[in-house]
Short mmCIF file of C-alpha atoms in Angstrom, two decimals:
data_model
loop_
_atom_site.label_atom_id
_atom_site.label_comp_id
_atom_site.label_asym_id
_atom_site.label_seq_id
_atom_site.Cartn_x
_atom_site.Cartn_y
_atom_site.Cartn_z
CA MET A 51 -6.73 74.89 2.03
CA GLU A 52 -10.11 76.53 2.18
CA GLY A 53 -12.25 75.85 -0.87
CA ALA A 54 -14.68 78.06 -2.72
CA SER A 55 -18.37 78.33 -2.03
CA SER A 56 -20.65 76.19 -4.17
CA GLY A 57 -24.26 75.91 -5.17
CA LEU A 58 -26.50 73.44 -3.33
CA ASP A 59 -27.58 71.80 -6.60
CA GLU A 60 -23.96 71.19 -7.55
CA LEU A 61 -23.24 69.55 -4.19
CA ALA A 62 -26.43 67.47 -4.41
CA SER A 63 -25.34 66.21 -7.84
CA LEU A 64 -21.89 65.35 -6.48
CA ALA A 65 -23.39 63.46 -3.54
CA GLY A 66 -26.32 61.94 -5.44
CA LYS A 67 -24.89 58.44 -5.68
CA TRP A 68 -24.25 58.33 -1.94
CA LEU A 69 -27.64 59.71 -1.08
CA SER A 70 -29.33 56.86 -2.90
CA LEU A 71 -26.97 54.35 -1.25
CA SER A 72 -27.58 55.69 2.25
CA SER A 73 -31.36 55.55 1.80
CA ALA A 74 -31.43 52.10 0.20
CA VAL A 75 -29.05 50.14 2.41
CA PRO A 76 -30.77 46.80 3.00
CA GLY A 77 -30.69 45.10 6.38
CA ARG A 78 -27.96 42.48 6.43
CA HIS A 79 -28.67 39.23 8.27
CA THR A 80 -26.27 37.26 10.42
CA ALA A 81 -28.51 34.15 10.49
CA ALA A 82 -28.73 31.92 7.43
CA VAL A 83 -31.90 30.10 8.56
CA VAL A 84 -35.11 32.10 8.58
CA ALA A 85 -36.58 31.79 12.08
CA ASP A 86 -39.41 33.35 14.03
CA ARG A 87 -39.23 34.46 17.64
CA PHE A 88 -40.51 31.09 18.88
CA ASP A 89 -37.72 29.26 17.05
CA ARG A 90 -35.18 31.63 18.54
CA MET A 91 -36.71 31.19 21.98
CA THR A 92 -36.43 27.41 21.62
CA TRP A 93 -32.75 27.77 20.74
CA ARG A 94 -32.09 30.05 23.73
CA ASP A 95 -33.88 27.71 26.13
CA THR A 96 -32.04 24.67 24.77
CA TYR A 97 -28.71 26.50 24.89
CA GLU A 98 -29.30 27.43 28.53
CA GLN A 99 -30.20 23.86 29.43
CA SER A 100 -27.31 22.19 27.62
CA ALA A 101 -23.91 22.59 29.25
CA ALA A 102 -22.37 20.71 26.32
CA LEU A 103 -23.71 23.26 23.80
CA ARG A 104 -22.42 26.17 25.85
CA GLU A 105 -19.00 24.58 26.21
CA LEU A 106 -18.80 23.93 22.46
CA ALA A 107 -19.81 27.53 21.72
CA ARG A 108 -17.17 28.92 24.09
CA GLU A 109 -14.49 26.70 22.55
CA LEU A 110 -15.30 27.67 18.97
CA ASP A 111 -15.83 31.38 19.70
CA ALA A 112 -12.37 31.52 21.28
CA ARG A 113 -10.81 30.47 17.95
CA HIS A 114 -13.28 31.72 15.37
CA GLY A 115 -15.45 34.81 15.29
CA HIS A 116 -19.23 34.48 15.73
CA ALA A 117 -19.13 30.65 15.80
CA THR A 118 -22.23 30.62 18.02
CA ASP A 119 -24.22 32.05 15.10
CA LEU A 120 -23.20 29.00 13.06
CA LEU A 121 -24.26 26.65 15.86
CA THR A 122 -27.61 28.44 16.02
CA ASP A 123 -28.13 27.94 12.30
CA VAL A 124 -27.21 24.25 12.47
CA PHE A 125 -29.61 23.76 15.39
CA LEU A 126 -32.50 25.52 13.64
CA ALA A 127 -31.84 23.65 10.38
CA ALA A 128 -32.22 20.39 12.31
CA TYR A 129 -35.12 21.55 14.49
CA LYS A 130 -37.36 23.07 11.82
CA ALA A 131 -39.30 20.58 9.69
CA GLY A 132 -38.73 22.58 6.50
CA PRO A 133 -35.91 25.08 7.10
CA ARG A 134 -35.78 28.01 4.67
CA LEU A 135 -32.45 29.68 3.96
CA ARG A 136 -31.88 33.32 3.07
CA GLN A 137 -30.34 34.29 -0.23
CA PRO A 138 -26.59 35.03 -0.08
CA ALA A 139 -27.30 38.65 -1.09
CA GLU A 140 -29.33 39.08 2.11
CA MET A 141 -26.44 38.01 4.30
CA ASP A 142 -23.86 40.11 6.05
CA PRO A 143 -20.68 39.29 4.07
CA SER A 144 -18.97 38.15 7.26
CA ARG A 145 -21.52 35.30 7.48
CA LEU A 146 -21.25 34.07 3.88
CA VAL A 147 -19.08 31.11 4.86
CA ASP A 148 -21.63 30.15 7.52
CA HIS A 149 -24.29 30.37 4.83
CA GLN A 150 -22.24 28.03 2.65
CA VAL A 151 -21.87 25.51 5.46
CA VAL A 152 -25.56 25.52 6.40
CA THR A 153 -26.63 25.35 2.75
CA ALA A 154 -24.38 22.34 2.17
CA LEU A 155 -25.79 20.67 5.30
CA VAL A 156 -29.42 21.24 4.41
CA GLU A 157 -28.96 20.03 0.86
CA SER A 158 -27.18 16.82 1.88
CA ARG A 159 -29.04 13.52 1.90
CA GLY A 160 -27.83 12.73 5.41
CA PHE A 161 -29.38 15.89 6.80
CA THR A 162 -32.73 15.02 5.27
CA GLU A 163 -32.59 11.70 7.11
CA LEU A 164 -31.45 13.48 10.25
CA ARG A 165 -34.49 15.77 10.32
CA ARG A 166 -36.78 12.73 10.49
CA GLU A 167 -35.46 12.26 14.03
CA THR A 168 -34.84 15.88 15.03
CA ALA A 169 -37.67 17.98 13.55
CA GLY A 170 -39.68 19.50 16.38
CA ASP A 171 -37.47 17.89 19.05
CA PRO A 172 -35.10 20.42 20.68
CA TYR A 173 -33.11 17.76 22.49
CA ALA A 174 -32.51 15.73 19.33
CA ALA A 175 -31.60 18.89 17.40
CA ALA A 176 -29.08 19.83 20.10
CA MET A 177 -27.66 16.32 19.93
CA ALA A 178 -27.32 16.72 16.16
CA VAL A 179 -25.25 19.87 16.71
CA LEU A 180 -23.02 18.12 19.24
CA ALA A 181 -22.66 15.08 17.00
CA GLN A 182 -21.30 17.37 14.29
CA ALA A 183 -18.87 19.17 16.61
CA ALA A 184 -15.73 17.52 15.23
CA ALA A 185 -16.77 18.16 11.63
CA LEU A 186 -17.66 21.79 12.40
CA ARG A 187 -14.26 22.30 14.01
CA GLY A 188 -12.63 20.99 10.85
CA LEU A 189 -14.77 23.14 8.57
CA LEU A 190 -14.01 26.27 10.59
CA GLU A 191 -10.28 25.57 10.42
CA ARG A 192 -10.31 24.87 6.67
CA THR A 193 -12.30 28.02 5.94
CA ARG A 194 -10.43 30.27 8.36
CA GLU A 195 -8.84 32.40 5.61
CA ALA A 196 -12.10 32.66 3.70
CA ARG A 197 -13.93 33.67 6.87
CA GLU A 198 -11.34 36.37 7.57
CA GLN A 199 -11.72 37.71 4.04
CA ALA A 200 -15.47 37.67 4.42
CA GLY A 201 -15.10 39.48 7.72
CA ARG A 202 -13.05 42.21 6.07
CA ALA A 203 -15.65 42.46 3.33
CA GLY A 204 -18.37 42.84 5.92
CA GLN A 205 -16.47 45.56 7.73
CA GLY A 206 -15.73 47.33 4.46
CA GLN A 207 -19.39 47.28 3.54
CA ARG A 208 -20.35 48.72 6.92
CA ASP A 209 -17.70 51.43 6.54
CA ALA A 210 -19.05 52.32 3.09
CA GLU A 211 -22.60 52.50 4.41
CA GLU A 212 -21.51 54.73 7.29
CA ALA A 213 -19.58 56.95 4.84
CA ALA A 214 -22.70 57.24 2.65
CA SER A 215 -24.70 58.27 5.68
CA ALA A 216 -22.01 60.85 6.50
CA VAL A 217 -22.37 62.30 2.99
CA ALA A 218 -26.12 62.61 3.44
CA GLU A 219 -25.64 64.31 6.82
CA ALA A 220 -23.05 66.74 5.42
CA LEU A 221 -25.37 67.65 2.56
CA ARG A 222 -28.28 68.14 4.97
CA GLN A 223 -26.25 70.54 7.08
CA ALA A 224 -25.09 72.38 3.95
CA GLY A 225 -28.71 72.74 2.89
CA GLU A 226 -29.65 74.23 6.23
CA GLU A 227 -26.89 76.83 5.86
CA ALA A 228 -27.56 77.64 2.17
CA GLY A 229 -28.62 81.15 1.28
CA GLU A 230 -31.73 82.15 -0.61
CA ALA A 231 -29.90 81.71 -3.91
CA GLY A 232 -28.84 78.21 -2.93
CA THR A 233 -25.26 79.28 -2.27
CA VAL A 234 -23.39 77.11 0.28
CA SER A 235 -20.46 78.42 2.28
CA ALA A 236 -17.00 77.16 1.55
CA PRO A 237 -16.61 75.21 4.86
CA ALA A 238 -19.96 73.48 4.35
CA ALA A 239 -19.14 72.66 0.74
CA ASP A 240 -15.74 71.32 1.77
CA ALA A 241 -17.40 69.12 4.37
CA VAL A 242 -19.62 67.59 1.65
CA ARG A 243 -16.67 67.06 -0.71
CA GLN A 244 -14.61 65.49 2.09
CA ALA A 245 -17.47 63.16 2.98
CA VAL A 246 -17.76 62.13 -0.69
CA GLU A 247 -14.02 61.40 -0.90
CA THR A 248 -14.18 59.31 2.28
CA ALA A 249 -17.17 57.41 0.87
CA GLU A 250 -15.33 56.72 -2.40
CA THR A 251 -12.30 55.42 -0.51
CA ALA A 252 -14.49 53.21 1.66
CA GLU A 253 -16.36 51.93 -1.37
CA ALA A 254 -13.12 51.01 -3.10
CA ALA A 255 -11.90 49.15 -0.01
CA ALA A 256 -15.25 47.38 0.32
CA ARG A 257 -15.21 46.39 -3.33
CA GLN A 258 -11.72 44.97 -2.98
CA ALA A 259 -12.73 42.98 0.12
CA GLN A 260 -15.89 41.76 -1.59
CA ASP A 261 -13.86 40.57 -4.56
CA ALA A 262 -11.74 38.57 -2.16
CA ALA A 263 -14.85 37.23 -0.45
CA ARG A 264 -16.20 36.05 -3.78
CA ALA A 265 -13.24 33.70 -3.86
CA LEU A 266 -15.27 31.66 -1.37
CA GLY A 267 -16.22 29.53 -4.34
CA ALA A 268 -12.81 27.91 -3.99
CA THR A 269 -13.81 26.57 -0.59
CA ALA A 270 -17.27 25.38 -1.67
CA SER A 271 -16.17 21.87 -2.61
CA ALA A 272 -14.44 21.30 0.71
CA VAL A 273 -17.40 22.75 2.58
CA ARG A 274 -19.87 20.47 0.77
CA ALA A 275 -17.78 17.37 1.42
CA GLY A 276 -17.33 18.26 5.09
CA ALA A 277 -21.02 19.04 5.49
CA ARG A 278 -22.05 15.73 3.93
CA ASN A 279 -19.82 13.81 6.32
CA ALA A 280 -21.04 15.83 9.29
CA ALA A 281 -24.69 15.27 8.42
CA ALA A 282 -24.19 11.54 7.88
CA LYS A 283 -22.44 11.12 11.24
CA ALA A 284 -25.04 13.20 13.05
CA ALA A 285 -27.89 11.23 11.47
CA GLU A 286 -26.29 7.97 12.56
CA ALA A 287 -25.68 9.22 16.12
CA VAL A 288 -29.25 10.49 16.53
CA ARG A 289 -30.67 7.35 14.94
CA GLN A 290 -28.67 5.14 17.30
CA GLU A 291 -29.82 7.05 20.35
CA SER A 292 -33.45 6.92 19.21
CA ALA A 293 -33.16 3.16 18.64
CA LEU A 294 -31.51 2.80 22.06
CA LEU A 295 -34.37 4.64 23.76
CA ARG A 296 -36.98 2.59 21.91
CA ALA A 297 -35.19 -0.66 22.75
CA TRP A 298 -35.38 0.20 26.44
CA GLY A 299 -39.07 0.99 26.12
CA VAL A 300 -38.82 4.77 26.43
CA GLY A 301 -41.67 6.08 24.30
CA PRO A 302 -41.94 9.44 22.49
CA GLY A 303 -44.59 10.66 24.93
CA GLU A 304 -42.34 10.02 27.92
CA LEU A 305 -39.46 11.80 26.20
CA GLU A 306 -41.57 14.88 25.44
CA ARG A 307 -42.45 15.22 29.13
CA MET A 308 -38.88 14.65 30.30
CA PRO A 309 -36.76 17.71 31.21
CA PHE A 310 -33.73 18.28 28.99
CA ASP A 311 -31.08 17.48 31.60
CA GLN A 312 -32.91 14.34 32.74
CA ARG A 313 -33.14 13.12 29.16
CA ALA A 314 -29.44 13.80 28.64
CA ARG A 315 -28.55 11.82 31.79
CA LEU A 316 -30.81 8.97 30.71
CA ALA A 317 -29.27 8.82 27.24
CA GLU A 318 -25.77 8.83 28.73
CA ARG A 319 -26.70 6.04 31.11
CA LEU A 320 -28.17 3.97 28.30
CA ARG A 321 -25.05 4.47 26.18
CA THR A 322 -22.62 3.55 28.94
CA GLY A 323 -24.57 1.00 31.02
CA ARG A 324 -23.65 -2.68 31.40
CA LEU A 325 -26.17 -3.83 28.83
CA ALA A 326 -25.79 -0.92 26.39
CA GLN A 327 -24.26 -3.14 23.70
CA TRP A 328 -27.24 -5.48 23.87
CA ALA A 329 -29.87 -2.81 23.20
CA GLU A 330 -30.58 -4.32 19.79
CA LEU A 331 -31.20 -7.74 21.36
CA ILE A 332 -33.48 -6.22 23.99
CA GLY A 333 -35.36 -4.36 21.28
CA ARG A 334 -35.83 -7.57 19.29
CA PHE A 335 -37.17 -9.33 22.39
CA ARG A 336 -39.73 -6.61 22.96
CA GLN A 337 -40.73 -6.53 19.32
CA MET A 338 -41.13 -10.32 19.24
CA ALA A 339 -43.24 -10.22 22.39
CA ARG A 340 -45.53 -7.58 20.86
CA GLY A 341 -46.02 -9.79 17.83
CA GLU A 342 -46.85 -12.82 19.95
CA ARG A 343 -49.35 -10.82 22.00
CA ALA A 344 -51.09 -9.88 18.77
CA ARG A 345 -51.48 -13.57 17.95
CA LYS A 346 -52.78 -14.47 21.38
CA VAL A 347 -56.36 -15.74 21.70
CA GLU A 348 -57.61 -15.72 25.28
CA ASN A 349 -59.05 -19.03 26.48
CA ALA A 350 -58.50 -20.70 23.09
CA THR A 351 -60.09 -24.12 22.97
CA GLY A 352 -57.45 -25.62 20.72
CA GLU A 353 -57.89 -29.11 19.22
CA LEU A 354 -60.85 -31.15 20.55
CA VAL A 355 -59.61 -34.46 21.97
CA GLY A 356 -62.60 -35.82 23.92
CA VAL A 357 -65.06 -35.11 26.73
CA THR A 358 -64.33 -34.22 30.34
CA LEU A 359 -66.20 -32.92 33.40
CA GLY A 360 -66.18 -29.35 34.69
CA ASP A 361 -68.08 -26.08 35.01
CA ASP A 362 -66.88 -24.12 31.95
CA LEU A 363 -70.16 -23.14 30.27
CA SER A 364 -68.33 -22.14 27.08
CA ARG A 365 -67.41 -25.81 26.47
CA VAL A 366 -70.67 -27.57 27.52
CA ILE A 367 -71.70 -30.26 25.02
CA PRO A 368 -75.09 -29.84 23.25
CA SER A 369 -76.84 -32.69 25.09
CA GLU A 370 -76.16 -30.96 28.43
CA LEU A 371 -77.51 -27.66 27.11
CA ALA A 372 -80.63 -29.47 25.91
CA ALA A 373 -81.51 -30.17 29.56
CA LEU A 374 -82.05 -26.45 30.06
CA GLY A 375 -84.98 -26.68 27.66
CA VAL A 376 -86.79 -29.11 29.95
CA PRO A 377 -88.10 -27.36 33.10
CA GLU A 378 -87.87 -30.54 35.18
CA LEU A 379 -84.13 -30.94 34.36
CA ARG A 380 -83.00 -27.39 35.04
CA ALA A 381 -82.50 -28.05 38.76
CA VAL A 382 -80.39 -31.11 37.92
CA PHE A 383 -78.29 -28.99 35.55
CA ALA A 384 -77.76 -26.40 38.29
CA VAL A 385 -76.63 -29.06 40.80
CA ARG A 386 -74.18 -30.61 38.34
CA TYR A 387 -72.87 -27.15 37.41
CA ALA A 388 -72.28 -26.32 41.08
CA ALA A 389 -70.46 -29.62 41.55
CA GLY A 390 -68.35 -29.12 38.41
CA GLU A 391 -69.74 -32.28 36.82
CA LEU A 392 -71.10 -30.97 33.53
CA MET A 393 -69.92 -32.80 30.43
CA LEU A 394 -67.51 -30.54 28.51
CA TYR A 395 -65.53 -30.76 25.32
CA ASP A 396 -61.93 -31.48 26.21
CA SER A 397 -59.29 -29.74 24.13
CA GLN A 398 -55.57 -29.72 23.67
CA GLY A 399 -54.08 -26.33 22.97
CA GLU A 400 -52.60 -23.30 24.57
CA GLN A 401 -53.41 -22.75 28.21
CA ALA A 402 -55.34 -19.71 29.27
CA THR A 403 -53.21 -16.83 30.43
CA GLY A 404 -52.70 -16.15 34.11
CA ARG A 405 -54.24 -13.34 36.12
CA GLY A 406 -51.88 -12.92 39.06
CA ALA A 407 -48.45 -11.33 39.02
CA ILE A 408 -45.77 -12.24 36.52
CA ILE A 409 -42.51 -12.94 38.35
CA ALA A 410 -39.21 -13.30 36.50
CA CYS A 411 -36.48 -15.00 38.54
CA VAL A 412 -33.21 -14.22 36.76
CA ASP A 413 -29.99 -16.01 37.63
CA THR A 414 -27.10 -13.56 38.08
CA SER A 415 -24.43 -16.04 39.18
CA HIS A 416 -20.92 -15.71 37.72
CA SER A 417 -21.58 -18.28 34.99
CA MET A 418 -24.20 -15.97 33.44
CA TYR A 419 -21.31 -13.81 32.19
CA GLU A 420 -20.49 -16.52 29.66
CA ALA A 421 -21.08 -15.57 26.03
CA GLY A 422 -22.73 -17.74 23.42
CA PRO A 423 -23.18 -17.36 19.65
CA GLY A 424 -22.75 -13.82 18.42
CA GLY A 425 -20.94 -12.87 21.62
CA ILE A 426 -24.26 -12.49 23.47
CA THR A 427 -23.96 -13.29 27.15
CA ARG A 428 -26.40 -15.49 29.01
CA GLU A 429 -27.16 -12.51 31.23
CA ALA A 430 -28.05 -10.31 28.23
CA TRP A 431 -30.46 -12.93 26.84
CA ALA A 432 -32.05 -13.46 30.28
CA LYS A 433 -32.44 -9.72 30.97
CA GLY A 434 -33.87 -9.14 27.48
CA CYS A 435 -36.47 -11.84 28.08
CA ALA A 436 -37.28 -10.44 31.54
CA LEU A 437 -37.81 -6.93 30.16
CA ALA A 438 -40.16 -8.33 27.52
CA LEU A 439 -42.06 -10.05 30.35
CA LEU A 440 -42.30 -6.68 32.10
CA ASP A 441 -43.95 -5.30 28.95
CA GLN A 442 -46.23 -8.34 28.92
CA ALA A 443 -47.39 -7.60 32.46
CA ARG A 444 -47.93 -3.89 31.72
CA GLU A 445 -50.00 -4.72 28.66
CA ALA A 446 -52.20 -7.14 30.62
CA GLY A 447 -52.59 -4.89 33.67
CA ARG A 448 -50.72 -7.39 35.88
CA ASP A 449 -48.09 -6.74 38.52
CA PHE A 450 -44.53 -7.59 37.55
CA VAL A 451 -41.73 -8.56 39.90
CA GLY A 452 -38.12 -9.08 38.88
CA ILE A 453 -36.09 -11.23 41.29
CA LEU A 454 -32.36 -11.32 40.66
CA PHE A 455 -30.71 -14.21 42.47
CA SER A 456 -27.44 -16.05 42.90
CA ALA A 457 -26.13 -17.87 45.99
CA PRO A 458 -28.39 -18.95 48.91
CA GLY A 459 -29.86 -15.89 50.61
CA ARG A 460 -28.70 -13.50 47.87
CA ILE A 461 -31.57 -11.90 46.00
CA GLN A 462 -32.67 -8.43 44.97
CA VAL A 463 -36.35 -7.80 44.34
CA PHE A 464 -37.72 -5.14 41.95
CA ARG A 465 -41.49 -4.62 42.10
CA PHE A 466 -43.43 -2.93 39.30
CA PRO A 467 -47.10 -2.68 40.32
CA ALA A 468 -49.73 -2.53 37.60
CA GLY A 469 -51.26 0.87 37.01
CA ARG A 470 -48.10 2.78 37.96
CA SER A 471 -45.32 4.03 35.76
CA ALA A 472 -42.47 1.54 35.75
CA GLY A 473 -39.93 4.39 35.77
CA THR A 474 -37.06 4.10 33.32
CA ASP A 475 -34.41 4.51 36.02
CA ARG A 476 -35.97 1.68 38.03
CA VAL A 477 -36.11 -0.55 34.95
CA LEU A 478 -32.44 0.18 34.27
CA ASP A 479 -31.55 -0.62 37.89
CA PHE A 480 -33.22 -4.00 37.44
CA ALA A 481 -31.51 -4.66 34.11
CA GLU A 482 -28.03 -3.60 35.20
CA THR A 483 -27.85 -5.21 38.65
CA PHE A 484 -25.63 -8.30 38.81
CA LEU A 485 -25.03 -10.14 42.09
CA GLY A 486 -22.40 -12.74 41.21
CA GLY A 487 -21.69 -15.88 43.19
CA GLY A 488 -23.32 -19.32 43.01
CA THR A 489 -26.87 -20.48 42.37
CA SER A 490 -29.79 -21.31 44.64
CA TYR A 491 -33.30 -22.17 43.45
CA GLN A 492 -34.94 -22.15 46.87
CA THR A 493 -34.16 -18.51 47.71
CA PRO A 494 -35.79 -16.84 44.66
CA LEU A 495 -38.67 -19.31 44.34
CA SER A 496 -39.54 -18.98 48.03
CA ALA A 497 -39.59 -15.20 47.60
CA ALA A 498 -41.79 -15.56 44.51
CA GLY A 499 -44.21 -17.84 46.37
CA GLU A 500 -44.43 -15.40 49.26
CA LEU A 501 -45.20 -12.54 46.86
CA LEU A 502 -48.01 -14.54 45.22
CA GLU A 503 -49.33 -15.49 48.68
CA GLU A 504 -49.33 -11.81 49.63
CA GLU A 505 -51.15 -10.93 46.41
CA PHE A 506 -53.77 -13.61 47.09
CA ASP A 507 -54.31 -12.36 50.65
CA ASP A 508 -54.70 -8.77 49.45
CA THR A 509 -56.76 -9.28 46.28
CA ALA A 510 -57.81 -12.98 46.21
CA ARG A 511 -56.06 -13.09 42.84
CA ARG A 512 -54.64 -16.48 41.83
CA ARG A 513 -53.01 -17.92 38.71
CA GLY A 514 -49.73 -16.03 38.78
CA ASP A 515 -46.84 -16.98 36.52
CA ILE A 516 -43.23 -17.55 37.56
CA VAL A 517 -40.50 -17.65 34.92
CA MET A 518 -37.21 -19.16 36.11
CA ILE A 519 -34.24 -18.22 33.90
CA THR A 520 -30.98 -19.92 34.81
CA ASP A 521 -27.90 -21.70 33.48
CA ASP A 522 -27.10 -23.82 36.53
CA ASP A 523 -28.61 -26.65 38.56
CA CYS A 524 -28.80 -27.09 42.30
CA GLY A 525 -30.64 -29.21 44.83
CA VAL A 526 -33.70 -28.48 46.96
CA THR A 527 -34.74 -30.16 50.20
CA GLU A 528 -37.68 -32.56 50.39
CA GLU A 529 -39.37 -30.41 53.01
CA TRP A 530 -39.05 -27.33 50.83
CA MET A 531 -40.40 -29.27 47.83
CA ARG A 532 -43.50 -30.36 49.77
CA ASP A 533 -44.20 -26.78 50.86
CA TRP A 534 -43.64 -25.60 47.28
CA ASN A 535 -46.14 -28.08 45.82
CA ASP A 536 -48.69 -27.14 48.50
CA ALA A 537 -48.32 -23.47 47.56
CA LYS A 538 -48.77 -24.28 43.85
CA ARG A 539 -52.00 -26.14 44.51
CA ARG A 540 -53.34 -23.44 46.81
CA LEU A 541 -52.45 -20.45 44.65
CA GLY A 542 -52.77 -22.04 41.21
CA PHE A 543 -49.58 -20.50 39.80
CA ARG A 544 -47.53 -21.93 36.97
CA VAL A 545 -43.76 -22.18 36.68
CA PHE A 546 -41.97 -21.80 33.35
CA GLY A 547 -38.31 -22.69 33.09
CA LEU A 548 -35.77 -21.30 30.62
CA VAL A 549 -32.33 -22.91 30.64
CA VAL A 550 -29.86 -20.54 28.97
CA GLY A 551 -26.80 -21.98 27.25
CA ALA A 552 -26.56 -25.15 29.41
CA PRO A 553 -28.88 -27.90 28.10
CA ARG A 554 -27.86 -30.46 30.74
CA VAL A 555 -29.56 -28.33 33.43
CA GLY A 556 -32.95 -29.06 31.90
CA GLU A 557 -32.47 -32.74 31.15
CA ALA A 558 -35.08 -35.31 32.11
CA GLY A 559 -35.00 -36.05 35.82
CA SER A 560 -33.36 -32.75 36.71
CA VAL A 561 -34.46 -30.66 39.68
CA LEU A 562 -35.57 -27.89 37.33
CA GLU A 563 -37.80 -30.30 35.41
CA ALA A 564 -39.49 -31.27 38.67
CA LEU A 565 -40.06 -27.64 39.56
CA CYS A 566 -41.43 -26.42 36.23
CA ASP A 567 -44.69 -27.01 34.40
CA ASN A 568 -43.09 -25.91 31.15
CA LEU A 569 -39.34 -26.18 30.55
CA ARG A 570 -37.17 -25.50 27.53
CA SER A 571 -33.48 -24.97 26.79
CA VAL A 572 -32.06 -22.12 24.74
CA GLU A 573 -28.68 -22.72 23.10
CA ASP A 574 -28.66 -20.12 20.33
CA LEU A 575 -28.59 -16.84 22.22
CA THR A 576 -29.12 -14.85 19.03
CA ASP A 577 -32.62 -16.37 18.78
CA VAL A 578 -35.29 -14.47 20.70
CA HIS A 579 -38.04 -16.69 19.26
CA ALA A 580 -36.99 -19.61 21.45
CA ALA A 581 -39.29 -18.10 24.10
CA ALA A 582 -41.99 -16.88 21.72
CA ASP A 583 -44.79 -19.18 22.87
CA LEU A 584 -44.41 -17.93 26.45
CA PHE A 585 -45.85 -14.62 25.39
CA ARG A 586 -49.00 -16.33 24.12
CA VAL A 587 -49.69 -18.25 27.31
CA ILE A 588 -48.37 -15.94 30.03
#
């Protein structure tokens, strides 16, 4: 039925409430974490690079609305050093449950610990999201009804805002049609009244939905508990991966330069490789070696035990130096120096470190599978020691060679020249390779001698160090032994022996004792300090 005409002031009064609402509608946010465009760009780049993140988002979005927004918030909360959350009143009602989840995460103790590993590191932040995947699935399922209510509240609010805008538009059109006396035609007035009725209906529906959404408080306890568990698990997962990377010698600088997918493949390889369970042992070896290097004193004189002859000017006794003060005796001093016949203090202490390559010959025969105390295998102890020796060589600017050996003729050689990046993949290849079979000393030691001979021919560098790590004994021929001793005298290298888990192999009179300048047995495979002094003299 057609209504009567009305005055413009009357209609403006009727629509006044909706005019103020339409002009003061605040922007509603769908993101709980305040982020700038660079943060959002980091998330987009990480999302594009991580197939696992995309797969998780697709899975959750298929069951729950706008789940990717929640993943974005969790990522940014982990990535930003001091994440700031919006107030609930600033949020689109449909995202209030997400806000609850992110708030509970950020306020949990576990998440604070997590950010120590993830802040500023997109890869670690993505890993934190993935580590919480199971917990997020559970939270989304438990809050499904609350999220649906919040969604209805959000839609109701949008409907009310659109209805308020419709009122303002109807009043504007009525104003344009009003006569000079401010009289509005009946159709225009009816349009305003109809818009007001629609707005009132929408407001009532929105209020009802918002009242239901306020019942989210009932889910708060479950959300907080779930968030705490999720944060704790994520912190532990990220912490373990960081420790794993450090144990294998992958530094923060290398990680920063590493592309996302390469880092993900590396982490997966470290987690699933043959020696993954011994990462803690390998880390302890490397830490111990660093400590021993700090204690090292190059060319330490040790305890004075007498006088000897030689040409080391740092140990010349005072009476010899006095000859330099007499012009007539200086020529005599020079001749005796050239002949190595100066009188020197003799000392007993640690030998000077070598200068040639460090070569670790690691037994990978079947018996090295055997486990000792703590379930640690002989192989794990030997590889941990070898990797620490690799660090030793890098620190000293010396070449390192890892020779894995087993039966006669079976070796695999890994060369790590000084001055070049070792390459984590190459290090892992060395650590994870296992040949199996029996044991031969001649094959790896001959290869080591040839490498030191090659180094001497190329650089005239002598005094290399060979470390033989084995758990088995075997014979060598007399001819080979003569050639071996000749090479030692010519090249000046030393041989250190480490018998792992089989003391009889290093007993007096054994072949290994005859081959080594320094030999010790290791029975407790939980003890990395059994080889500590090697890292002061090698």
